[in-house]
Amino acid sequence: MLLKLLPKVNPAEPSDTNASEETKTACRTAYLNRFKKSIETTTKPDVHQYMKDLLAEVEASTVPVS
């Protein structure tokens, strides 16, 4: 959903195209951890489900660093 609206933006990747593999991994990990924290801390069932669905979509569309 979010990635379909902003197809050229990938918040799981650093904006610096010359970033090291370590930076790319750290960026992706931080992004996914923000979703997980939101899921753990929300008290609203609708937001919880939305964030879980969005996390699943992001994890499926995020290519691991090789």
PDB file of N, CA and C in Angstrom:
ATOM      1  N   MET A   1       0.832  -1.176   0.000  1.00  0.00           N
ATOM      2  CA  MET A   1       0.000   0.000   0.000  1.00  0.00           C
ATOM      3  C   MET A   1       0.882   1.246   0.000  1.00  0.00           C
ATOM      4  N   LEU A   2       1.641   1.473   1.037  1.00  0.00           N
ATOM      5  CA  LEU A   2       2.521   2.638   1.119  1.00  0.00           C
ATOM      6  C   LEU A   2       3.527   2.631  -0.026  1.00  0.00           C
ATOM      7  N   LEU A   3       4.108   1.474  -0.286  1.00  0.00           N
ATOM      8  CA  LEU A   3       5.125   1.410  -1.328  1.00  0.00           C
ATOM      9  C   LEU A   3       4.522   1.563  -2.712  1.00  0.00           C
ATOM     10  N   LYS A   4       3.245   1.287  -2.854  1.00  0.00           N
ATOM     11  CA  LYS A   4       2.574   1.511  -4.133  1.00  0.00           C
ATOM     12  C   LYS A   4       2.327   2.995  -4.346  1.00  0.00           C
ATOM     13  N   LEU A   5       2.080   3.726  -3.263  1.00  0.00           N
ATOM     14  CA  LEU A   5       1.840   5.160  -3.365  1.00  0.00           C
ATOM     15  C   LEU A   5       3.131   5.924  -3.629  1.00  0.00           C
ATOM     16  N   LEU A   6       4.211   5.436  -3.101  1.00  0.00           N
ATOM     17  CA  LEU A   6       5.508   6.078  -3.259  1.00  0.00           C
ATOM     18  C   LEU A   6       6.502   5.078  -3.850  1.00  0.00           C
ATOM     19  N   PRO A   7       6.320   4.689  -5.107  1.00  0.00           N
ATOM     20  CA  PRO A   7       7.126   3.608  -5.670  1.00  0.00           C
ATOM     21  C   PRO A   7       8.618   3.910  -5.763  1.00  0.00           C
ATOM     22  N   LYS A   8       9.006   5.174  -5.830  1.00  0.00           N
ATOM     23  CA  LYS A   8      10.423   5.502  -5.951  1.00  0.00           C
ATOM     24  C   LYS A   8      11.084   5.718  -4.598  1.00  0.00           C
ATOM     25  N   VAL A   9      10.294   5.652  -3.536  1.00  0.00           N
ATOM     26  CA  VAL A   9      10.820   5.861  -2.191  1.00  0.00           C
ATOM     27  C   VAL A   9      10.822   4.528  -1.460  1.00  0.00           C
ATOM     28  N   ASN A  10      11.970   4.176  -0.927  1.00  0.00           N
ATOM     29  CA  ASN A  10      12.058   2.969  -0.119  1.00  0.00           C
ATOM     30  C   ASN A  10      12.713   3.348   1.204  1.00  0.00           C
ATOM     31  N   PRO A  11      11.900   3.603   2.238  1.00  0.00           N
ATOM     32  CA  PRO A  11      12.461   4.028   3.517  1.00  0.00           C
ATOM     33  C   PRO A  11      13.315   2.962   4.184  1.00  0.00           C
ATOM     34  N   ALA A  12      13.303   1.754   3.662  1.00  0.00           N
ATOM     35  CA  ALA A  12      14.148   0.699   4.205  1.00  0.00           C
ATOM     36  C   ALA A  12      15.554   0.747   3.618  1.00  0.00           C
ATOM     37  N   GLU A  13      15.774   1.637   2.675  1.00  0.00           N
ATOM     38  CA  GLU A  13      17.083   1.777   2.039  1.00  0.00           C
ATOM     39  C   GLU A  13      17.627   3.177   2.291  1.00  0.00           C
ATOM     40  N   PRO A  14      18.934   3.302   2.466  1.00  0.00           N
ATOM     41  CA  PRO A  14      19.505   4.637   2.648  1.00  0.00           C
ATOM     42  C   PRO A  14      19.386   5.456   1.368  1.00  0.00           C
ATOM     43  N   SER A  15      19.277   6.763   1.514  1.00  0.00           N
ATOM     44  CA  SER A  15      19.172   7.620   0.329  1.00  0.00           C
ATOM     45  C   SER A  15      20.508   7.752  -0.391  1.00  0.00           C
ATOM     46  N   ASP A  16      21.593   7.461   0.297  1.00  0.00           N
ATOM     47  CA  ASP A  16      22.924   7.505  -0.306  1.00  0.00           C
ATOM     48  C   ASP A  16      23.146   6.238  -1.122  1.00  0.00           C
ATOM     49  N   THR A  17      23.228   6.384  -2.429  1.00  0.00           N
ATOM     50  CA  THR A  17      23.404   5.213  -3.300  1.00  0.00           C
ATOM     51  C   THR A  17      24.769   4.563  -3.124  1.00  0.00           C
ATOM     52  N   ASN A  18      25.697   5.250  -2.488  1.00  0.00           N
ATOM     53  CA  ASN A  18      27.032   4.697  -2.248  1.00  0.00           C
ATOM     54  C   ASN A  18      27.184   4.143  -0.835  1.00  0.00           C
ATOM     55  N   ALA A  19      26.081   3.955  -0.137  1.00  0.00           N
ATOM     56  CA  ALA A  19      26.131   3.462   1.240  1.00  0.00           C
ATOM     57  C   ALA A  19      26.729   2.060   1.278  1.00  0.00           C
ATOM     58  N   SER A  20      27.432   1.781   2.362  1.00  0.00           N
ATOM     59  CA  SER A  20      28.034   0.459   2.536  1.00  0.00           C
ATOM     60  C   SER A  20      26.941  -0.574   2.807  1.00  0.00           C
ATOM     61  N   GLU A  21      27.295  -1.833   2.661  1.00  0.00           N
ATOM     62  CA  GLU A  21      26.350  -2.916   2.953  1.00  0.00           C
ATOM     63  C   GLU A  21      25.925  -2.855   4.420  1.00  0.00           C
ATOM     64  N   GLU A  22      26.851  -2.489   5.290  1.00  0.00           N
ATOM     65  CA  GLU A  22      26.537  -2.369   6.714  1.00  0.00           C
ATOM     66  C   GLU A  22      25.479  -1.287   6.944  1.00  0.00           C
ATOM     67  N   THR A  23      25.603  -0.172   6.259  1.00  0.00           N
ATOM     68  CA  THR A  23      24.629   0.913   6.384  1.00  0.00           C
ATOM     69  C   THR A  23      23.278   0.489   5.831  1.00  0.00           C
ATOM     70  N   LYS A  24      23.279  -0.208   4.712  1.00  0.00           N
ATOM     71  CA  LYS A  24      22.026  -0.686   4.120  1.00  0.00           C
ATOM     72  C   LYS A  24      21.308  -1.633   5.078  1.00  0.00           C
ATOM     73  N   THR A  25      22.057  -2.535   5.672  1.00  0.00           N
ATOM     74  CA  THR A  25      21.469  -3.483   6.621  1.00  0.00           C
ATOM     75  C   THR A  25      20.936  -2.755   7.852  1.00  0.00           C
ATOM     76  N   ALA A  26      21.695  -1.799   8.359  1.00  0.00           N
ATOM     77  CA  ALA A  26      21.262  -1.035   9.535  1.00  0.00           C
ATOM     78  C   ALA A  26      20.001  -0.234   9.237  1.00  0.00           C
ATOM     79  N   CYS A  27      19.929   0.343   8.066  1.00  0.00           N
ATOM     80  CA  CYS A  27      18.764   1.134   7.666  1.00  0.00           C
ATOM     81  C   CYS A  27      17.522   0.248   7.583  1.00  0.00           C
ATOM     82  N   ARG A  28      17.657  -0.895   6.933  1.00  0.00           N
ATOM     83  CA  ARG A  28      16.539  -1.830   6.783  1.00  0.00           C
ATOM     84  C   ARG A  28      16.078  -2.344   8.147  1.00  0.00           C
ATOM     85  N   THR A  29      17.028  -2.693   8.990  1.00  0.00           N
ATOM     86  CA  THR A  29      16.697  -3.206  10.318  1.00  0.00           C
ATOM     87  C   THR A  29      15.967  -2.157  11.151  1.00  0.00           C
ATOM     88  N   ALA A  30      16.455  -0.931  11.117  1.00  0.00           N
ATOM     89  CA  ALA A  30      15.810   0.151  11.874  1.00  0.00           C
ATOM     90  C   ALA A  30      14.386   0.381  11.383  1.00  0.00           C
ATOM     91  N   TYR A  31      14.205   0.354  10.075  1.00  0.00           N
ATOM     92  CA  TYR A  31      12.874   0.560   9.494  1.00  0.00           C
ATOM     93  C   TYR A  31      11.909  -0.531   9.950  1.00  0.00           C
ATOM     94  N   LEU A  32      12.323  -1.775   9.868  1.00  0.00           N
ATOM     95  CA  LEU A  32      11.459  -2.879  10.288  1.00  0.00           C
ATOM     96  C   LEU A  32      11.201  -2.836  11.793  1.00  0.00           C
ATOM     97  N   ASN A  33      12.203  -2.451  12.559  1.00  0.00           N
ATOM     98  CA  ASN A  33      12.020  -2.358  14.013  1.00  0.00           C
ATOM     99  C   ASN A  33      11.022  -1.274  14.396  1.00  0.00           C
ATOM    100  N   ARG A  34      10.962  -0.193  13.625  1.00  0.00           N
ATOM    101  CA  ARG A  34       9.964   0.856  13.901  1.00  0.00           C
ATOM    102  C   ARG A  34       8.554   0.299  13.733  1.00  0.00           C
ATOM    103  N   PHE A  35       8.351  -0.511  12.694  1.00  0.00           N
ATOM    104  CA  PHE A  35       7.039  -1.137  12.510  1.00  0.00           C
ATOM    105  C   PHE A  35       6.726  -2.056  13.686  1.00  0.00           C
ATOM    106  N   LYS A  36       7.679  -2.887  14.050  1.00  0.00           N
ATOM    107  CA  LYS A  36       7.450  -3.841  15.131  1.00  0.00           C
ATOM    108  C   LYS A  36       7.144  -3.132  16.446  1.00  0.00           C
ATOM    109  N   LYS A  37       7.837  -2.030  16.724  1.00  0.00           N
ATOM    110  CA  LYS A  37       7.574  -1.273  17.950  1.00  0.00           C
ATOM    111  C   LYS A  37       6.176  -0.674  17.915  1.00  0.00           C
ATOM    112  N   SER A  38       5.767  -0.165  16.765  1.00  0.00           N
ATOM    113  CA  SER A  38       4.420   0.396  16.635  1.00  0.00           C
ATOM    114  C   SER A  38       3.364  -0.670  16.888  1.00  0.00           C
ATOM    115  N   ILE A  39       3.600  -1.864  16.386  1.00  0.00           N
ATOM    116  CA  ILE A  39       2.664  -2.973  16.587  1.00  0.00           C
ATOM    117  C   ILE A  39       2.573  -3.317  18.072  1.00  0.00           C
ATOM    118  N   GLU A  40       3.714  -3.333  18.749  1.00  0.00           N
ATOM    119  CA  GLU A  40       3.743  -3.685  20.170  1.00  0.00           C
ATOM    120  C   GLU A  40       3.114  -2.626  21.064  1.00  0.00           C
ATOM    121  N   THR A  41       3.200  -1.360  20.674  1.00  0.00           N
ATOM    122  CA  THR A  41       2.781  -0.291  21.581  1.00  0.00           C
ATOM    123  C   THR A  41       1.389   0.276  21.322  1.00  0.00           C
ATOM    124  N   THR A  42       0.819   0.027  20.161  1.00  0.00           N
ATOM    125  CA  THR A  42      -0.498   0.606  19.887  1.00  0.00           C
ATOM    126  C   THR A  42      -1.575  -0.060  20.738  1.00  0.00           C
ATOM    127  N   THR A  43      -2.558   0.723  21.105  1.00  0.00           N
ATOM    128  CA  THR A  43      -3.683   0.197  21.878  1.00  0.00           C
ATOM    129  C   THR A  43      -4.945   0.111  21.028  1.00  0.00           C
ATOM    130  N   LYS A  44      -4.841   0.521  19.791  1.00  0.00           N
ATOM    131  CA  LYS A  44      -6.005   0.532  18.904  1.00  0.00           C
ATOM    132  C   LYS A  44      -5.962  -0.685  17.976  1.00  0.00           C
ATOM    133  N   PRO A  45      -6.973  -1.543  18.046  1.00  0.00           N
ATOM    134  CA  PRO A  45      -6.982  -2.756  17.228  1.00  0.00           C
ATOM    135  C   PRO A  45      -6.857  -2.491  15.724  1.00  0.00           C
ATOM    136  N   ASP A  46      -7.509  -1.446  15.234  1.00  0.00           N
ATOM    137  CA  ASP A  46      -7.429  -1.150  13.798  1.00  0.00           C
ATOM    138  C   ASP A  46      -6.013  -0.762  13.385  1.00  0.00           C
ATOM    139  N   VAL A  47      -5.367   0.035  14.210  1.00  0.00           N
ATOM    140  CA  VAL A  47      -3.989   0.446  13.917  1.00  0.00           C
ATOM    141  C   VAL A  47      -3.064  -0.760  14.005  1.00  0.00           C
ATOM    142  N   HIS A  48      -3.282  -1.608  14.994  1.00  0.00           N
ATOM    143  CA  HIS A  48      -2.472  -2.818  15.167  1.00  0.00           C
ATOM    144  C   HIS A  48      -2.539  -3.687  13.916  1.00  0.00           C
ATOM    145  N   GLN A  49      -3.738  -3.938  13.432  1.00  0.00           N
ATOM    146  CA  GLN A  49      -3.896  -4.785  12.251  1.00  0.00           C
ATOM    147  C   GLN A  49      -3.298  -4.121  11.018  1.00  0.00           C
ATOM    148  N   TYR A  50      -3.516  -2.825  10.869  1.00  0.00           N
ATOM    149  CA  TYR A  50      -2.958  -2.096   9.727  1.00  0.00           C
ATOM    150  C   TYR A  50      -1.432  -2.190   9.723  1.00  0.00           C
ATOM    151  N   MET A  51      -0.818  -1.976  10.887  1.00  0.00           N
ATOM    152  CA  MET A  51       0.641  -2.023  10.972  1.00  0.00           C
ATOM    153  C   MET A  51       1.164  -3.433  10.713  1.00  0.00           C
ATOM    154  N   LYS A  52       0.452  -4.453  11.184  1.00  0.00           N
ATOM    155  CA  LYS A  52       0.867  -5.833  10.905  1.00  0.00           C
ATOM    156  C   LYS A  52       0.814  -6.115   9.409  1.00  0.00           C
ATOM    157  N   ASP A  53      -0.258  -5.674   8.765  1.00  0.00           N
ATOM    158  CA  ASP A  53      -0.391  -5.877   7.320  1.00  0.00           C
ATOM    159  C   ASP A  53       0.694  -5.121   6.561  1.00  0.00           C
ATOM    160  N   LEU A  54       0.956  -3.901   6.979  1.00  0.00           N
ATOM    161  CA  LEU A  54       1.974  -3.092   6.324  1.00  0.00           C
ATOM    162  C   LEU A  54       3.361  -3.691   6.532  1.00  0.00           C
ATOM    163  N   LEU A  55       3.644  -4.177   7.720  1.00  0.00           N
ATOM    164  CA  LEU A  55       4.927  -4.826   7.986  1.00  0.00           C
ATOM    165  C   LEU A  55       5.107  -6.042   7.087  1.00  0.00           C
ATOM    166  N   ALA A  56       4.070  -6.857   6.957  1.00  0.00           N
ATOM    167  CA  ALA A  56       4.156  -8.037   6.093  1.00  0.00           C
ATOM    168  C   ALA A  56       4.429  -7.629   4.648  1.00  0.00           C
ATOM    169  N   GLU A  57       3.782  -6.568   4.190  1.00  0.00           N
ATOM    170  CA  GLU A  57       3.996  -6.083   2.826  1.00  0.00           C
ATOM    171  C   GLU A  57       5.424  -5.575   2.643  1.00  0.00           C
ATOM    172  N   VAL A  58       5.900  -4.842   3.622  1.00  0.00           N
ATOM    173  CA  VAL A  58       7.259  -4.295   3.540  1.00  0.00           C
ATOM    174  C   VAL A  58       8.285  -5.417   3.581  1.00  0.00           C
ATOM    175  N   GLU A  59       8.104  -6.374   4.478  1.00  0.00           N
ATOM    176  CA  GLU A  59       9.048  -7.497   4.562  1.00  0.00           C
ATOM    177  C   GLU A  59       9.065  -8.291   3.263  1.00  0.00           C
ATOM    178  N   ALA A  60       7.912  -8.458   2.640  1.00  0.00           N
ATOM    179  CA  ALA A  60       7.836  -9.205   1.386  1.00  0.00           C
ATOM    180  C   ALA A  60       8.476  -8.448   0.229  1.00  0.00           C
ATOM    181  N   SER A  61       8.449  -7.127   0.282  1.00  0.00           N
ATOM    182  CA  SER A  61       8.969  -6.340  -0.836  1.00  0.00           C
ATOM    183  C   SER A  61      10.392  -5.849  -0.623  1.00  0.00           C
ATOM    184  N   THR A  62      10.948  -6.091   0.544  1.00  0.00           N
ATOM    185  CA  THR A  62      12.302  -5.639   0.840  1.00  0.00           C
ATOM    186  C   THR A  62      13.277  -6.755   0.518  1.00  0.00           C
ATOM    187  N   VAL A  63      14.146  -6.486  -0.424  1.00  0.00           N
ATOM    188  CA  VAL A  63      15.138  -7.479  -0.832  1.00  0.00           C
ATOM    189  C   VAL A  63      16.285  -7.457   0.169  1.00  0.00           C
ATOM    190  N   PRO A  64      16.629  -8.612   0.735  1.00  0.00           N
ATOM    191  CA  PRO A  64      17.739  -8.648   1.689  1.00  0.00           C
ATOM    192  C   PRO A  64      19.060  -8.241   1.038  1.00  0.00           C
ATOM    193  N   VAL A  65      19.923  -7.652   1.832  1.00  0.00           N
ATOM    194  CA  VAL A  65      21.252  -7.275   1.347  1.00  0.00           C
ATOM    195  C   VAL A  65      22.082  -8.529   1.203  1.00  0.00           C
ATOM    196  N   SER A  66      22.791  -8.648   0.084  1.00  0.00           N
ATOM    197  CA  SER A  66      23.625  -9.843  -0.124  1.00  0.00           C
ATOM    198  C   SER A  66      25.057  -9.586   0.266  1.00  0.00           C
TER     199      SER A  66
END
